C-alpha positions as a Python dict, from the first residue, in 0.01 Angstrom:
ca = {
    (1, 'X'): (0, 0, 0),
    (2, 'X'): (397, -77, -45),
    (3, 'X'): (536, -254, 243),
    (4, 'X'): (865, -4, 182),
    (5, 'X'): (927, 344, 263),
    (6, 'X'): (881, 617, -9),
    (7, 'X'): (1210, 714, -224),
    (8, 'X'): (1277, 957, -426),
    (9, 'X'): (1020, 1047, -734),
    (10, 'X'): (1152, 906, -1024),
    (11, 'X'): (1233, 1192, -1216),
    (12, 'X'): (1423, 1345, -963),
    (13, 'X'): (1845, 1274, -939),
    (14, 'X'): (1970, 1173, -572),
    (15, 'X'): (2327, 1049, -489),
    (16, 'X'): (2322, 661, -322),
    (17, 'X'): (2079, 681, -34),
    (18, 'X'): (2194, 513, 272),
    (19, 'X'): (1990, 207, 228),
    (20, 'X'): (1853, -21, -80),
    (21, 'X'): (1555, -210, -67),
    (22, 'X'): (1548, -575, -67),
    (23, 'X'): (1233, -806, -173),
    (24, 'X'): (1188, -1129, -30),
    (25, 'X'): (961, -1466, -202),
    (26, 'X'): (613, -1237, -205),
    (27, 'X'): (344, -1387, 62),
    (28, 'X'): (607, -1542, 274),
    (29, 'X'): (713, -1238, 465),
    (30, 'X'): (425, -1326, 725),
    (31, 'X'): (541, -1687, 784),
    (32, 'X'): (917, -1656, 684),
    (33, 'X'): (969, -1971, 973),
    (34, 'X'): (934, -2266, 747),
    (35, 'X'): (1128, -2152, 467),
    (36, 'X'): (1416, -2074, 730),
    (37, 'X'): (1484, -2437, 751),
    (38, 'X'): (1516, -2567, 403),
    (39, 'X'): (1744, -2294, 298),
    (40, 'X'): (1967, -2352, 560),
    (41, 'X'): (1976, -2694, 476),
    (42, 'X'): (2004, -2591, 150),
    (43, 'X'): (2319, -2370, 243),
    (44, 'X'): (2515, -2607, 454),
    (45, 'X'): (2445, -2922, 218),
    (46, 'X'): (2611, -2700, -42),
    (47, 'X'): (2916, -2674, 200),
    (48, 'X'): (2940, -2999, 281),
    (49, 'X'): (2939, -3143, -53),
    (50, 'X'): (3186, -2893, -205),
    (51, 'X'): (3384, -2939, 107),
    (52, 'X'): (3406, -3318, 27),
    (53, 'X'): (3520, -3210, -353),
    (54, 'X'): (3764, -2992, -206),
    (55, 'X'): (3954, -3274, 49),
    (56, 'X'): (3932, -3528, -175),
    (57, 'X'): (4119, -3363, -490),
    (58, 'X'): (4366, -3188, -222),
    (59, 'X'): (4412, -3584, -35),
    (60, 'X'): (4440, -3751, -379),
    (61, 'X'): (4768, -3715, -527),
    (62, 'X'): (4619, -3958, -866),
    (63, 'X'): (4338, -3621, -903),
    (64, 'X'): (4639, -3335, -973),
    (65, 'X'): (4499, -3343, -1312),
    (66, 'X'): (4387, -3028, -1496),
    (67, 'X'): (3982, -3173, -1507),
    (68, 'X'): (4004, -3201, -1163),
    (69, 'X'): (4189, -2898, -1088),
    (70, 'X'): (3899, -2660, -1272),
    (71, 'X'): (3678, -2885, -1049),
    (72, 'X'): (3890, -2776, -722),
    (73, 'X'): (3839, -2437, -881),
    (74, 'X'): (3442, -2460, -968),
    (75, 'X'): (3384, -2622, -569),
    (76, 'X'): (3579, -2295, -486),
    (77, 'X'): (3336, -2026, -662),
    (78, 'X'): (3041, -2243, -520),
    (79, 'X'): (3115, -2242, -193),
    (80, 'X'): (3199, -1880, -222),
    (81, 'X'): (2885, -1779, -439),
    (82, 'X'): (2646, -1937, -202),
    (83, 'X'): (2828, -1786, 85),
    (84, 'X'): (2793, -1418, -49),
    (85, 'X'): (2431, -1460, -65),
    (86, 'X'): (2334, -1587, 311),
    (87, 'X'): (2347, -1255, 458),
    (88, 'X'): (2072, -1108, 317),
    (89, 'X'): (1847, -1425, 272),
    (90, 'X'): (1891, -1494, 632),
    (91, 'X'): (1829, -1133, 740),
    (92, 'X'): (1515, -1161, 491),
    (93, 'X'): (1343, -1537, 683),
    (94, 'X'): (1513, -1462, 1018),
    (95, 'X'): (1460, -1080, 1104),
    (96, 'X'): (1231, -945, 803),
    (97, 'X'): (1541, -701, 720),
    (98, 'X'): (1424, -536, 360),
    (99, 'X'): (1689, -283, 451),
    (100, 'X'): (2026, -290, 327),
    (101, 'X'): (2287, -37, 383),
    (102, 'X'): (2443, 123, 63),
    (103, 'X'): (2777, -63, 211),
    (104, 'X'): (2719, -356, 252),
    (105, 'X'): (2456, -409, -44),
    (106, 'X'): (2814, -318, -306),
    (107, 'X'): (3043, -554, -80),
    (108, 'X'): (2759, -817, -97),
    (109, 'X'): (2688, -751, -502),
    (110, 'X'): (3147, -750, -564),
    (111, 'X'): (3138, -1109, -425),
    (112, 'X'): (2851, -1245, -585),
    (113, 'X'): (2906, -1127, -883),
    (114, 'X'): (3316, -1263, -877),
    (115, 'X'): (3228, -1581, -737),
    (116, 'X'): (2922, -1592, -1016),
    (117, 'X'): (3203, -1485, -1347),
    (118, 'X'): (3451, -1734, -1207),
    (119, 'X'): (3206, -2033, -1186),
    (120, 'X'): (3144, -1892, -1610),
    (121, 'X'): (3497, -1840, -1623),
    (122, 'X'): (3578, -2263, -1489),
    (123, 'X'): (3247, -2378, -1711),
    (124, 'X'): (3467, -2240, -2040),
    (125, 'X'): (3789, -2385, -1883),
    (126, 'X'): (3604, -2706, -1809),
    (127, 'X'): (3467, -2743, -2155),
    (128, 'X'): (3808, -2640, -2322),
    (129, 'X'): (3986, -2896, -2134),
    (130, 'X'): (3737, -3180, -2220),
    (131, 'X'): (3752, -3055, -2572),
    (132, 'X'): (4103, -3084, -2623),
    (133, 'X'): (4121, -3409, -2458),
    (134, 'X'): (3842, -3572, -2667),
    (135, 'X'): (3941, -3411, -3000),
    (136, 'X'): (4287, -3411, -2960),
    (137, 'X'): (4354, -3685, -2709),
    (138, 'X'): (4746, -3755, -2855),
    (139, 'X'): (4845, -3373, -2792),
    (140, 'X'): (4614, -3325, -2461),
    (141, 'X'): (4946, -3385, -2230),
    (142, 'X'): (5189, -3156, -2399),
    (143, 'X'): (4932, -2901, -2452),
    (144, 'X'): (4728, -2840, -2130),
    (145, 'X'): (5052, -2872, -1908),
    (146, 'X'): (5065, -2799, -1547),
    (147, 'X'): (5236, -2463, -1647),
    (148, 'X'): (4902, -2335, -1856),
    (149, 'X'): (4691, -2491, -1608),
    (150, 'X'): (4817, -2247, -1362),
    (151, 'X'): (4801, -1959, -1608),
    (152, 'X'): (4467, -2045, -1675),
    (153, 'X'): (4379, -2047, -1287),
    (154, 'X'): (4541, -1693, -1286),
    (155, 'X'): (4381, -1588, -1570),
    (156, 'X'): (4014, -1677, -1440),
    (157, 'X'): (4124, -1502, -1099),
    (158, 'X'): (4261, -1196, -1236),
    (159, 'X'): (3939, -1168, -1533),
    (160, 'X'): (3681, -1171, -1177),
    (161, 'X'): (3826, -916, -986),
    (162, 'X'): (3958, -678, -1287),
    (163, 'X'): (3607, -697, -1447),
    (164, 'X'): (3384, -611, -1094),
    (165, 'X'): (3644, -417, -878),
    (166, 'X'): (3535, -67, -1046),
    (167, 'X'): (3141, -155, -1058),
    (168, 'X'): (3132, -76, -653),
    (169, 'X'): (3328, 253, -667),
    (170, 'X'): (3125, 354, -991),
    (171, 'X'): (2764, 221, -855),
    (172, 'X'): (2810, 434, -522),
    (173, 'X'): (2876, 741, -689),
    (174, 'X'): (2639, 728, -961),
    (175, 'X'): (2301, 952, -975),
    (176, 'X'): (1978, 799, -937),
    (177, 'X'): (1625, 920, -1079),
    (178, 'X'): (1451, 557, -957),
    (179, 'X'): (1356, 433, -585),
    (180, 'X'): (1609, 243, -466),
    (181, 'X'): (1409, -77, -454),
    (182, 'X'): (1564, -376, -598),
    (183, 'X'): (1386, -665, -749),
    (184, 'X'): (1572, -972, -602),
    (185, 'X'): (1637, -1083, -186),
    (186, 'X'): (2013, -972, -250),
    (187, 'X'): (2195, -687, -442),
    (188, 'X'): (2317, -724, -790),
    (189, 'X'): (2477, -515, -1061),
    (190, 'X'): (2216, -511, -1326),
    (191, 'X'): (1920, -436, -1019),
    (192, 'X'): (2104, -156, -918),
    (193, 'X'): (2234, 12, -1237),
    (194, 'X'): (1885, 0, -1369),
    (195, 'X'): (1801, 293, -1108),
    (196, 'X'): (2050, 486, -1239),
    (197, 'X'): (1964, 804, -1446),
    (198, 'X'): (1951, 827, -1779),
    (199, 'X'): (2336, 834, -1937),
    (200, 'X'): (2506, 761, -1612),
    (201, 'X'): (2826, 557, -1779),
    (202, 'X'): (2854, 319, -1459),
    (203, 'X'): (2551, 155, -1617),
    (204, 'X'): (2686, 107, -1964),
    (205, 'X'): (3011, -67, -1793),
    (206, 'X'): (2766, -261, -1562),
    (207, 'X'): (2593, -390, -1918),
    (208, 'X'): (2973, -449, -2068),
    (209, 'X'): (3074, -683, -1741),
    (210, 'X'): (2725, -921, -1823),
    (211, 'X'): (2780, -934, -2169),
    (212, 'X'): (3188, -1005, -2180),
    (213, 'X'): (3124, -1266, -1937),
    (214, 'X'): (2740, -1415, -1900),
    (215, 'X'): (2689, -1304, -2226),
    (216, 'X'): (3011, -1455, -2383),
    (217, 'X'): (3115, -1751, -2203),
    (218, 'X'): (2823, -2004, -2296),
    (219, 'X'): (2840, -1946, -2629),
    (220, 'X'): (3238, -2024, -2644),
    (221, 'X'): (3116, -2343, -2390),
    (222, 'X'): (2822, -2487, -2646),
    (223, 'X'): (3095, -2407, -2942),
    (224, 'X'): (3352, -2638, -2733),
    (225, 'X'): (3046, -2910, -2734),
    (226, 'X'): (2977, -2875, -3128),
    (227, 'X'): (3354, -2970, -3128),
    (228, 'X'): (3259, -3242, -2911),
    (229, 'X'): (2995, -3384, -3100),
    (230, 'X'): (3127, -3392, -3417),
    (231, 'X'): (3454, -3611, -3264),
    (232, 'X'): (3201, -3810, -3067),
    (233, 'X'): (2966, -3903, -3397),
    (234, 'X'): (3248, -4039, -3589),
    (235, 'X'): (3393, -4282, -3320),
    (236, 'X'): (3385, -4617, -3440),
    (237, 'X'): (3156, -4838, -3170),
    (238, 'X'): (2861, -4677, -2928),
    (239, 'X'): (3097, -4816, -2643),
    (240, 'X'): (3360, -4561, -2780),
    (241, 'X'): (3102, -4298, -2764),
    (242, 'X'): (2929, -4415, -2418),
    (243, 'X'): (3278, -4371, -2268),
    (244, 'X'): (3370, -4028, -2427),
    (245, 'X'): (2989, -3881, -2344),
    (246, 'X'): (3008, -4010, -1965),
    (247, 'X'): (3295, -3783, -1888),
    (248, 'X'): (3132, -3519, -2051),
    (249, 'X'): (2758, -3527, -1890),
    (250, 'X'): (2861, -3386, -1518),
    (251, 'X'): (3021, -3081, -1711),
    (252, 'X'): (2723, -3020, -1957),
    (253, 'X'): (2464, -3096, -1703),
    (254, 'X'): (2650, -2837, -1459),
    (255, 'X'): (2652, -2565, -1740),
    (256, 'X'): (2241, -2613, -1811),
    (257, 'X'): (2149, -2606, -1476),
    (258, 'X'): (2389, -2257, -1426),
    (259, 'X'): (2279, -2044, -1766),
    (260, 'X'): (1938, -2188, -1869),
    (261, 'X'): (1741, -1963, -1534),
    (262, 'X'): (2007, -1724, -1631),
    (263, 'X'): (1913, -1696, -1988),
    (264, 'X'): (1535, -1737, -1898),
    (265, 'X'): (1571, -1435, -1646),
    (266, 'X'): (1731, -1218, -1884),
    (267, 'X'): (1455, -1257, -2177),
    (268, 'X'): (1230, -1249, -1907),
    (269, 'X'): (1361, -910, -1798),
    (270, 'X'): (1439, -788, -2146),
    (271, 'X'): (1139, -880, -2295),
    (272, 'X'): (960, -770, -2052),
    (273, 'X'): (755, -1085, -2012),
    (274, 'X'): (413, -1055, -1772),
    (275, 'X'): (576, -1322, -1528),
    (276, 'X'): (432, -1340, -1181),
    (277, 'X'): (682, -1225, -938),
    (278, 'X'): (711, -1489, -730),
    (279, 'X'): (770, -1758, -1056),
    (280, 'X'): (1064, -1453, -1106),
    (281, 'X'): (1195, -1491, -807),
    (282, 'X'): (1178, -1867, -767),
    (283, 'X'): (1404, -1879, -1055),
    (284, 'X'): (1667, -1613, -912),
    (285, 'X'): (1694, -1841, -640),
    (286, 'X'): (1722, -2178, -878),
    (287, 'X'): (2013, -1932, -1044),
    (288, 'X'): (2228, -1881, -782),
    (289, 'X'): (2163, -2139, -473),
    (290, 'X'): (2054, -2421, -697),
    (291, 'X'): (2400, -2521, -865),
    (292, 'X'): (2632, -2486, -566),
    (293, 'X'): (2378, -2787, -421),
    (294, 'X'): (2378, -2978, -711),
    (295, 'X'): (2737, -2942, -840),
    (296, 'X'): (2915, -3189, -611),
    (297, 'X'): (2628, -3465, -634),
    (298, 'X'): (2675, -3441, -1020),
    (299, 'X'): (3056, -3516, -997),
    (300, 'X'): (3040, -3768, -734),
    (301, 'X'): (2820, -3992, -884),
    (302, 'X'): (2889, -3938, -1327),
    (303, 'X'): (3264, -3938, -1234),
    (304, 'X'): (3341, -4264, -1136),
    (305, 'X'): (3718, -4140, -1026),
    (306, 'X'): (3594, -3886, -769),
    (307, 'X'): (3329, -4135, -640),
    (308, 'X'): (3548, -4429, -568),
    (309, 'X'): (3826, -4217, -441),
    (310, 'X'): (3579, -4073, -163),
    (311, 'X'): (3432, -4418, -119),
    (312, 'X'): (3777, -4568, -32),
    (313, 'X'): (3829, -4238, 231),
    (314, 'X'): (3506, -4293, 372),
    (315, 'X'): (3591, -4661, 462),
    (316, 'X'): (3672, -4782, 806),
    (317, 'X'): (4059, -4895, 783),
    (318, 'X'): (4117, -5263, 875),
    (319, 'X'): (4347, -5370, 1135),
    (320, 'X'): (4530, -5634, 1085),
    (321, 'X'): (4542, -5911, 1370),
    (322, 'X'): (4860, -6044, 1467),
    (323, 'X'): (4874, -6429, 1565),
}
C-alpha cells in the first residue's frame, strides 16, 4: 500500500495541485532520529568550512587573485546550495513532512537549481583560469585582469538566474497527466517536468536548462584539462610537473566529486537502469550535500596558500614583554 495519498490517474490532465510529494531514504521513515544528527552535522560542517574560505580570502589582501576569487565564488554557491536543500530534509527526519506545497516546492527547486548551475558555471571558470595560467603563464596577467574577472563573476550570476527564473512561472502553470510524486527528498526541475503531459513546452525548456549547463559545462571543463595535460607532459623535470599538477588536483578533484553522481544519476534515469531506490537516492544525496562538505577541506589542505594563511589567523598573537 503507498504511504501517499492518491493523485490524479495518469491519463487524466490537472493544473498544479496544491501539494507535491516528497520521498525520503526508503526504510528510514520509522526511525528518521539517527539520521537527524549526521545530516545536521553534515549541514553545519559545510557552513563552517565555507565560512572559513569565505573570511580568509575577504581578510587576505595577498588572495585578491582571480583563482581565489572563483573560489570566494564556488564557497558562495555551496553554502547557498546546501542551504536550499535543509528545508525539506529536515521536515523529512524531523516531522515526517512528505508534503510540500506547490509554493514552496518551485521557490525551493529556483534556488537549488541556481546555486547548483553557478557551482558548474565557477568549475568552467576555475578550469579556464588554471588553463590559461599553466599554458599561457607569460600572458595570464594581462589577460585574466581584474576587469574580466568581474565580467566573468557577472556573467556566471546573470547565466543562473536568466536560465531558471522562467522554469517556476512555466512549471506552475503547466498540465499534468502523472501523480505528483517526486522521486527525490526535495523538488527539482527534471522530477517535476517529468509529470508533465505529453507536449507541455515547459518541459522541453526544463531539458534545454540541464543540457546548456550540466550537460555543457564538464565537457568545456575536461577540454580545459586535455589543454592541461598536454602543457604538463612536455615540461622539462617531474618537479616542474609535481608543481603545475598540485595546483590543479583541488579543482579536478572538486569537479569529479560534483558531475560523476550527476552523470551516474542521469544514465541511471535515462537508461532506465533496475537500481534499488535507496542506492538512487544515496547518490542524490552524495550529489548535492556531499561537495559543499568536501569543497573547503580539499582547498585547505592541496592549496598550500589558503592553508597557511588560515593557520597564521588561527594563531594566538604574541605579546611582546616590555623590560
Amino acid at each position: 500500500m503507498s504511504p501517499f495519498p492518491t493523485q490524479a490517474a495518469p491519463n487524466s490532465s490537472t493544473s498544479m495541485t496544491p501539494t507535491f510529494l516528497l520521498v525520503g531514504m526508503p526504510g528510514l521513515s520509522a526511525v528518521p532520529s539517527w539520521w537527524t544528527a549526521p545530516l545536521i552535522a553534515i549541514y553545519l560542517l559545510s557552513v563552517l568550512g565555507n565560512s572559513t574560505i569565505l573570511w580568509i580570502i575577504a581578510m587576505e589582501p595577498t588572495l585578491h587573485r582571480p583563482m581565489y576569487f572563483f573560489l570566494f565564488l564556488l564557497s558562495v554557491s555551496d553554502v547557498g546550495l546546501a542551504t536550499a536543500l535543509m528545508p525539506t530534509l529536515l521536515g523529512l527526519v524531523l516531522a515526517d513532512a512528505h508534503a510540500v506545497p506547490a509554493s514552496a516546492c518551485l521557490l525551493q527547486m529556483f534556488f537549488v537549481h541556481v546555486f547548483s548551475v553557478m557551482e558548474s558555471s565557477v568549475l568552467l571558470a576555475m578550469a579556464f583560469d588554471r588553463a590559461l595560467a599553466i599554458c599561457r603563464p607569460l600572458h595570464y596577467p594581462t589577460l585574466l585582469t581584474d576587469d574580466v574577472v568581474r565580467k566573468i563573476g557577472l556573467t556566471i550570476v546573470f547565466r543562473c538566474l536568466g536560465l531558471h527564473l522562467p522554469l517556476p512561472f512555466l512549471l506552475a502553470h503547466m498540465p499534468y497527466c502523472h501523480p505528483q510524486v517526486l522521486t527525490h527528498s526535495y523538488c527539482l526541475h527534471p522530477d517535476i517536468a517529468r509529470l508533465a503531459c505529453p507536449g507541455a513546452w515547459g518541459a522541453f525548456y526544463s531539458l534545454f536548462v540541464v543540457l546548456s549547463a550540466m550537460g555543457l559545462d564538464p565537457l568545456l571543463i575536461f577540454f580545459s584539462y586535455g589543454l592541461i595535460g598536454r602543457v604538463l607532459q612536455g615540461l622539462g623535470s617531474s618537479e616542474d610537473r609535481w608543481k603545475a599538477g598540485q595546483t590543479c588536483a583541488a579543482h579536478l578533484s572538486a569537479v569529479l566529486l560534483f558531475y560523476v553522481p550527476m552523470i551516474l544519476l542521469a544514465l541511471i534515469d535515462r537508461l532506465r537502469m533496475p537500481v534499488p531506490q535507496p542506492a538512487h537516492t544515496l547518490l542524490s544525496y552524495v550529489h548535492f550535500l556531499l561537495p559543499p562538505l568536501i569543497n573547503p577541506i580539499l582547498y585547505s589542505v592541496k592549496m598550500k596558500e589558503i592553508r597557511e594563511k588560515i593557520l597564521k589567523r588561527l594563531q594566538p598573537k604574541k605579546v611582546g614583554c616590555t623590560q
